[in-house]
Amino acid sequence: MENGPMFNFLQKVLLKPMTKVSQYRIVRAIMAAGMASIPFTIVGSMILVLNILPTVFPFLNDFFDATFFKFSDLYMIANTATMGILAMYFSLAIGFELTRIIQTEDKLKVAPLNGAFLSLFAFFMCLPELVLKGGKIVLLNTISPRTRQLSTDLE
């Protein structure tokens, strides 16, 4: 079977550099963390699909209104939890996998769990958006509980 010209071009031009990039430790760690996060993504997505079905198939609206939508807030918690925690889990998995790769290849006595926790701490350190205003450190954005809208403290 003959390969098409586009495939030949991609194979000739991109295969060698992409193979080189895929051998970097950090890229391998990101790939492994991505594979480890697939189950969480699938669970959260399946629940979301259940809630979106009437949008795709309008004839299901009445059925879903009478059944699933009566307790959709309950089962959407699973979607919110899996998707909301995914970034944190991904951070843990990258730190764990990168430390495991370094431990194996460099034969170092390091615990992958330590790398996972360091990665998680770095993730948390990057979360707040703080600015210096009038000699005081304040959050750049806050959510007002009364209006449930994002407001900027710099205004």
Tab-separated table of N, CA and C in Angstrom, residues 22-126:
chain	number	residue	atom	x	y	z
A	22	SER	N	10.233	13.614	21.975
A	22	SER	CA	9.519	12.645	22.814
A	22	SER	C	10.444	11.903	23.784
A	23	GLN	N	11.748	12.030	23.603
A	23	GLN	CA	12.688	11.369	24.499
A	23	GLN	C	13.089	12.222	25.696
A	24	TYR	N	12.716	13.514	25.686
A	24	TYR	CA	13.022	14.365	26.828
A	24	TYR	C	12.264	13.854	28.055
A	25	ARG	N	12.903	13.940	29.196
A	25	ARG	CA	12.302	13.432	30.429
A	25	ARG	C	10.981	14.123	30.744
A	26	ILE	N	10.966	15.432	30.621
A	26	ILE	CA	9.746	16.168	30.984
A	26	ILE	C	8.594	15.805	30.054
A	27	VAL	N	8.878	15.589	28.786
A	27	VAL	CA	7.825	15.195	27.844
A	27	VAL	C	7.303	13.803	28.191
A	28	ARG	N	8.203	12.900	28.529
A	28	ARG	CA	7.771	11.550	28.941
A	28	ARG	C	6.947	11.607	30.215
A	29	ALA	N	7.324	12.483	31.148
A	29	ALA	CA	6.561	12.619	32.393
A	29	ALA	C	5.174	13.184	32.112
A	30	ILE	N	5.077	14.159	31.225
A	30	ILE	CA	3.771	14.735	30.874
A	30	ILE	C	2.895	13.690	30.189
A	31	MET	N	3.492	12.888	29.304
A	31	MET	CA	2.713	11.829	28.646
A	31	MET	C	2.201	10.809	29.665
A	32	ALA	N	3.050	10.416	30.592
A	32	ALA	CA	2.637	9.439	31.605
A	32	ALA	C	1.561	10.015	32.517
A	33	ALA	N	1.686	11.294	32.882
A	33	ALA	CA	0.673	11.934	33.722
A	33	ALA	C	-0.651	12.052	32.966
A	34	GLY	N	-0.562	12.330	31.688
A	34	GLY	CA	-1.781	12.395	30.878
A	34	GLY	C	-2.491	11.050	30.814
A	35	MET	N	-1.712	9.990	30.687
A	35	MET	CA	-2.319	8.658	30.662
A	35	MET	C	-2.913	8.308	32.010
A	36	ALA	N	-2.275	8.749	33.084
A	36	ALA	CA	-2.789	8.458	34.421
A	36	ALA	C	-4.073	9.225	34.709
A	37	SER	N	-4.277	10.354	34.047
A	37	SER	CA	-5.475	11.168	34.312
A	37	SER	C	-6.660	10.797	33.423
A	38	ILE	N	-6.468	9.901	32.488
A	38	ILE	CA	-7.556	9.519	31.577
A	38	ILE	C	-8.781	8.971	32.309
A	39	PRO	N	-8.652	8.095	33.313
A	39	PRO	CA	-9.863	7.594	33.983
A	39	PRO	C	-10.714	8.698	34.601
A	40	PHE	N	-10.068	9.701	35.220
A	40	PHE	CA	-10.832	10.806	35.810
A	40	PHE	C	-11.554	11.607	34.733
A	41	THR	N	-10.878	11.819	33.620
A	41	THR	CA	-11.481	12.566	32.528
A	41	THR	C	-12.678	11.813	31.960
A	42	ILE	N	-12.562	10.511	31.827
A	42	ILE	CA	-13.662	9.711	31.278
A	42	ILE	C	-14.876	9.748	32.201
A	43	VAL	N	-14.653	9.569	33.493
A	43	VAL	CA	-15.778	9.575	34.443
A	43	VAL	C	-16.487	10.925	34.423
A	44	GLY	N	-15.719	12.003	34.518
A	44	GLY	CA	-16.323	13.335	34.511
A	44	GLY	C	-17.034	13.637	33.209
A	45	SER	N	-16.483	13.183	32.106
A	45	SER	CA	-17.086	13.445	30.799
A	45	SER	C	-18.358	12.641	30.587
A	46	MET	N	-18.383	11.398	31.073
A	46	MET	CA	-19.594	10.578	30.898
A	46	MET	C	-20.781	11.219	31.610
A	47	ILE	N	-20.536	11.758	32.773
A	47	ILE	CA	-21.610	12.404	33.523
A	47	ILE	C	-22.059	13.666	32.811
A	48	LEU	N	-21.114	14.409	32.258
A	48	LEU	CA	-21.463	15.619	31.514
A	48	LEU	C	-22.262	15.275	30.265
A	49	VAL	N	-21.894	14.211	29.586
A	49	VAL	CA	-22.628	13.777	28.391
A	49	VAL	C	-24.079	13.469	28.748
A	50	LEU	N	-24.288	12.849	29.888
A	50	LEU	CA	-25.647	12.554	30.333
A	50	LEU	C	-26.471	13.825	30.469
A	51	ASN	N	-25.859	14.883	30.935
A	51	ASN	CA	-26.573	16.147	31.119
A	51	ASN	C	-26.768	16.903	29.804
A	52	ILE	N	-25.949	16.645	28.803
A	52	ILE	CA	-25.989	17.371	27.538
A	52	ILE	C	-26.866	16.673	26.495
A	53	LEU	N	-27.202	15.422	26.700
A	53	LEU	CA	-27.975	14.670	25.703
A	53	LEU	C	-29.228	15.391	25.188
A	54	PRO	N	-30.037	16.012	26.038
A	54	PRO	CA	-31.225	16.696	25.510
A	54	PRO	C	-30.903	17.879	24.593
A	55	THR	N	-29.721	18.434	24.730
A	55	THR	CA	-29.317	19.513	23.833
A	55	THR	C	-29.066	18.964	22.439
A	56	VAL	N	-28.464	17.792	22.375
A	56	VAL	CA	-28.162	17.164	21.092
A	56	VAL	C	-29.410	16.515	20.488
A	57	PHE	N	-30.209	15.896	21.329
A	57	PHE	CA	-31.439	15.226	20.890
A	57	PHE	C	-32.628	15.895	21.571
A	58	PRO	N	-33.198	16.937	20.966
A	58	PRO	CA	-34.275	17.703	21.611
A	58	PRO	C	-35.503	16.871	21.982
A	59	PHE	N	-35.735	15.759	21.297
A	59	PHE	CA	-36.904	14.931	21.623
A	59	PHE	C	-36.778	14.283	23.007
A	60	LEU	N	-35.590	14.329	23.610
A	60	LEU	CA	-35.393	13.769	24.952
A	60	LEU	C	-35.674	14.775	26.068
A	61	ASN	N	-35.974	16.026	25.707
A	61	ASN	CA	-36.164	17.072	26.717
A	61	ASN	C	-37.202	16.707	27.765
A	62	ASP	N	-38.390	16.302	27.330
A	62	ASP	CA	-39.454	15.986	28.287
A	62	ASP	C	-39.075	14.822	29.195
A	63	PHE	N	-38.480	13.797	28.613
A	63	PHE	CA	-38.056	12.642	29.403
A	63	PHE	C	-37.018	13.045	30.451
A	64	PHE	N	-36.023	13.837	30.050
A	64	PHE	CA	-34.979	14.251	30.989
A	64	PHE	C	-35.527	15.198	32.050
A	65	ASP	N	-36.465	16.081	31.663
A	65	ASP	CA	-37.081	16.970	32.654
A	65	ASP	C	-37.824	16.177	33.722
A	66	ALA	N	-38.456	15.076	33.305
A	66	ALA	CA	-39.234	14.269	34.247
A	66	ALA	C	-38.367	13.306	35.059
A	67	THR	N	-37.161	13.036	34.603
A	67	THR	CA	-36.337	12.045	35.304
A	67	THR	C	-34.990	12.614	35.758
A	68	PHE	N	-34.022	12.611	34.883
A	68	PHE	CA	-32.642	12.937	35.247
A	68	PHE	C	-32.460	14.339	35.801
A	69	PHE	N	-33.130	15.316	35.215
A	69	PHE	CA	-32.904	16.703	35.639
A	69	PHE	C	-33.462	16.994	37.024
A	70	LYS	N	-34.264	16.095	37.570
A	70	LYS	CA	-34.769	16.286	38.929
A	70	LYS	C	-33.650	16.129	39.961
A	71	PHE	N	-32.625	15.373	39.610
A	71	PHE	CA	-31.490	15.215	40.534
A	71	PHE	C	-30.155	15.431	39.822
A	72	SER	N	-30.158	16.256	38.779
A	72	SER	CA	-28.907	16.489	38.038
A	72	SER	C	-27.875	17.232	38.880
A	73	ASP	N	-28.321	18.082	39.813
A	73	ASP	CA	-27.358	18.772	40.671
A	73	ASP	C	-26.560	17.769	41.502
A	74	LEU	N	-27.185	16.672	41.852
A	74	LEU	CA	-26.509	15.645	42.646
A	74	LEU	C	-25.435	14.931	41.834
A	75	TYR	N	-25.783	14.448	40.624
A	75	TYR	CA	-24.782	13.698	39.875
A	75	TYR	C	-23.775	14.602	39.168
A	76	MET	N	-24.080	15.884	39.000
A	76	MET	CA	-23.098	16.798	38.417
A	76	MET	C	-21.972	17.124	39.409
A	77	ILE	N	-22.185	16.797	40.681
A	77	ILE	CA	-21.108	16.966	41.654
A	77	ILE	C	-19.909	16.113	41.240
A	78	ALA	N	-20.168	14.925	40.727
A	78	ALA	CA	-19.074	14.052	40.288
A	78	ALA	C	-18.313	14.686	39.125
A	79	ASN	N	-19.026	15.319	38.200
A	79	ASN	CA	-18.357	16.009	37.096
A	79	ASN	C	-17.521	17.167	37.608
A	80	THR	N	-18.099	17.977	38.472
A	80	THR	CA	-17.388	19.125	39.011
A	80	THR	C	-16.166	18.674	39.807
A	81	ALA	N	-16.320	17.621	40.574
A	81	ALA	CA	-15.202	17.130	41.393
A	81	ALA	C	-14.078	16.585	40.518
A	82	THR	N	-14.409	15.780	39.522
A	82	THR	CA	-13.349	15.191	38.702
A	82	THR	C	-12.666	16.249	37.846
A	83	MET	N	-13.428	17.118	37.232
A	83	MET	CA	-12.818	18.137	36.380
A	83	MET	C	-12.120	19.211	37.215
A	84	GLY	N	-12.658	19.520	38.377
A	84	GLY	CA	-12.057	20.531	39.230
A	84	GLY	C	-10.750	20.092	39.850
A	85	ILE	N	-10.626	18.814	40.121
A	85	ILE	CA	-9.423	18.315	40.784
A	85	ILE	C	-8.386	17.809	39.774
A	86	LEU	N	-8.747	17.812	38.509
A	86	LEU	CA	-7.874	17.261	37.479
A	86	LEU	C	-6.535	17.995	37.388
A	87	ALA	N	-6.522	19.308	37.484
A	87	ALA	CA	-5.265	20.062	37.404
A	87	ALA	C	-4.350	19.707	38.572
A	88	MET	N	-4.941	19.563	39.744
A	88	MET	CA	-4.151	19.207	40.912
A	88	MET	C	-3.592	17.783	40.765
A	89	TYR	N	-4.416	16.870	40.306
A	89	TYR	CA	-3.973	15.491	40.106
A	89	TYR	C	-2.880	15.429	39.043
A	90	PHE	N	-3.064	16.184	37.967
A	90	PHE	CA	-2.081	16.204	36.879
A	90	PHE	C	-0.742	16.720	37.394
A	91	SER	N	-0.787	17.736	38.241
A	91	SER	CA	0.435	18.272	38.835
A	91	SER	C	1.135	17.208	39.681
A	92	LEU	N	0.369	16.502	40.499
A	92	LEU	CA	0.932	15.405	41.298
A	92	LEU	C	1.548	14.328	40.403
A	93	ALA	N	0.828	13.951	39.364
A	93	ALA	CA	1.285	12.867	38.490
A	93	ALA	C	2.553	13.255	37.731
A	94	ILE	N	2.638	14.504	37.269
A	94	ILE	CA	3.850	14.937	36.566
A	94	ILE	C	5.051	14.889	37.507
A	95	GLY	N	4.882	15.416	38.708
A	95	GLY	CA	5.984	15.384	39.673
A	95	GLY	C	6.408	13.972	40.010
A	96	PHE	N	5.438	13.095	40.205
A	96	PHE	CA	5.732	11.697	40.524
A	96	PHE	C	6.474	11.024	39.375
A	97	GLU	N	5.938	11.169	38.156
A	97	GLU	CA	6.529	10.489	36.995
A	97	GLU	C	7.924	11.019	36.679
A	98	LEU	N	8.112	12.341	36.749
A	98	LEU	CA	9.429	12.901	36.459
A	98	LEU	C	10.454	12.427	37.486
A	99	THR	N	10.068	12.402	38.746
A	99	THR	CA	10.982	11.915	39.786
A	99	THR	C	11.272	10.435	39.600
A	100	ARG	N	10.262	9.668	39.214
A	100	ARG	CA	10.462	8.233	38.972
A	100	ARG	C	11.413	8.009	37.802
A	101	ILE	N	11.270	8.806	36.739
A	101	ILE	CA	12.157	8.680	35.577
A	101	ILE	C	13.593	9.017	35.972
A	102	ILE	N	13.766	10.107	36.715
A	102	ILE	CA	15.107	10.502	37.160
A	102	ILE	C	15.695	9.451	38.096
A	103	GLN	N	14.868	8.912	38.992
A	103	GLN	CA	15.317	7.872	39.923
A	103	GLN	C	15.814	6.647	39.151
A	104	THR	N	15.077	6.248	38.138
A	104	THR	CA	15.422	5.046	37.381
A	104	THR	C	16.656	5.257	36.506
A	105	GLU	N	16.676	6.363	35.768
A	105	GLU	CA	17.750	6.565	34.806
A	105	GLU	C	19.065	6.988	35.451
A	106	ASP	N	18.996	7.820	36.492
A	106	ASP	CA	20.224	8.301	37.136
A	106	ASP	C	20.605	7.472	38.353
A	107	LYS	N	19.785	6.459	38.652
A	107	LYS	CA	20.015	5.578	39.792
A	107	LYS	C	20.212	6.374	41.092
A	108	LEU	N	19.337	7.352	41.300
A	108	LEU	CA	19.371	8.176	42.503
A	108	LEU	C	18.420	7.611	43.541
A	109	LYS	N	18.727	7.854	44.787
A	109	LYS	CA	17.850	7.412	45.869
A	109	LYS	C	16.898	8.558	46.214
A	110	VAL	N	15.935	8.780	45.347
A	110	VAL	CA	14.904	9.793	45.584
A	110	VAL	C	13.548	9.093	45.555
A	111	ALA	N	12.643	9.588	46.348
A	111	ALA	CA	11.308	8.995	46.397
A	111	ALA	C	10.387	9.758	45.452
A	112	PRO	N	9.753	9.065	44.512
A	112	PRO	CA	8.831	9.737	43.596
A	112	PRO	C	7.709	10.491	44.315
A	113	LEU	N	7.329	10.006	45.493
A	113	LEU	CA	6.274	10.693	46.240
A	113	LEU	C	6.724	12.095	46.668
A	114	ASN	N	8.004	12.252	47.002
A	114	ASN	CA	8.523	13.578	47.332
A	114	ASN	C	8.431	14.522	46.142
A	115	GLY	N	8.755	14.011	44.962
A	115	GLY	CA	8.630	14.823	43.749
A	115	GLY	C	7.192	15.209	43.480
A	116	ALA	N	6.269	14.284	43.762
A	116	ALA	CA	4.850	14.571	43.568
A	116	ALA	C	4.397	15.689	44.494
A	117	PHE	N	4.792	15.619	45.761
A	117	PHE	CA	4.381	16.655	46.712
A	117	PHE	C	5.033	18.001	46.405
A	118	LEU	N	6.287	18.001	45.988
A	118	LEU	CA	6.937	19.259	45.610
A	118	LEU	C	6.229	19.895	44.416
A	119	SER	N	5.839	19.062	43.480
A	119	SER	CA	5.104	19.561	42.321
A	119	SER	C	3.754	20.140	42.743
A	120	LEU	N	3.090	19.479	43.664
A	120	LEU	CA	1.807	19.968	44.160
A	120	LEU	C	1.967	21.301	44.901
A	121	PHE	N	3.013	21.400	45.711
A	121	PHE	CA	3.259	22.658	46.428
A	121	PHE	C	3.543	23.789	45.448
A	122	ALA	N	4.323	23.510	44.400
A	122	ALA	CA	4.595	24.525	43.381
A	122	ALA	C	3.301	24.937	42.685
A	123	PHE	N	2.420	23.974	42.444
A	123	PHE	CA	1.115	24.271	41.835
A	123	PHE	C	0.324	25.229	42.719
A	124	PHE	N	0.270	24.944	44.007
A	124	PHE	CA	-0.471	25.812	44.923
A	124	PHE	C	0.151	27.198	45.039
A	125	MET	N	1.468	27.264	44.945
A	125	MET	CA	2.129	28.569	45.025
A	125	MET	C	1.796	29.445	43.822
A	126	CYS	N	1.460	28.832	42.715
A	126	CYS	CA	1.151	29.597	41.498
A	126	CYS	C	-0.311	30.012	41.411
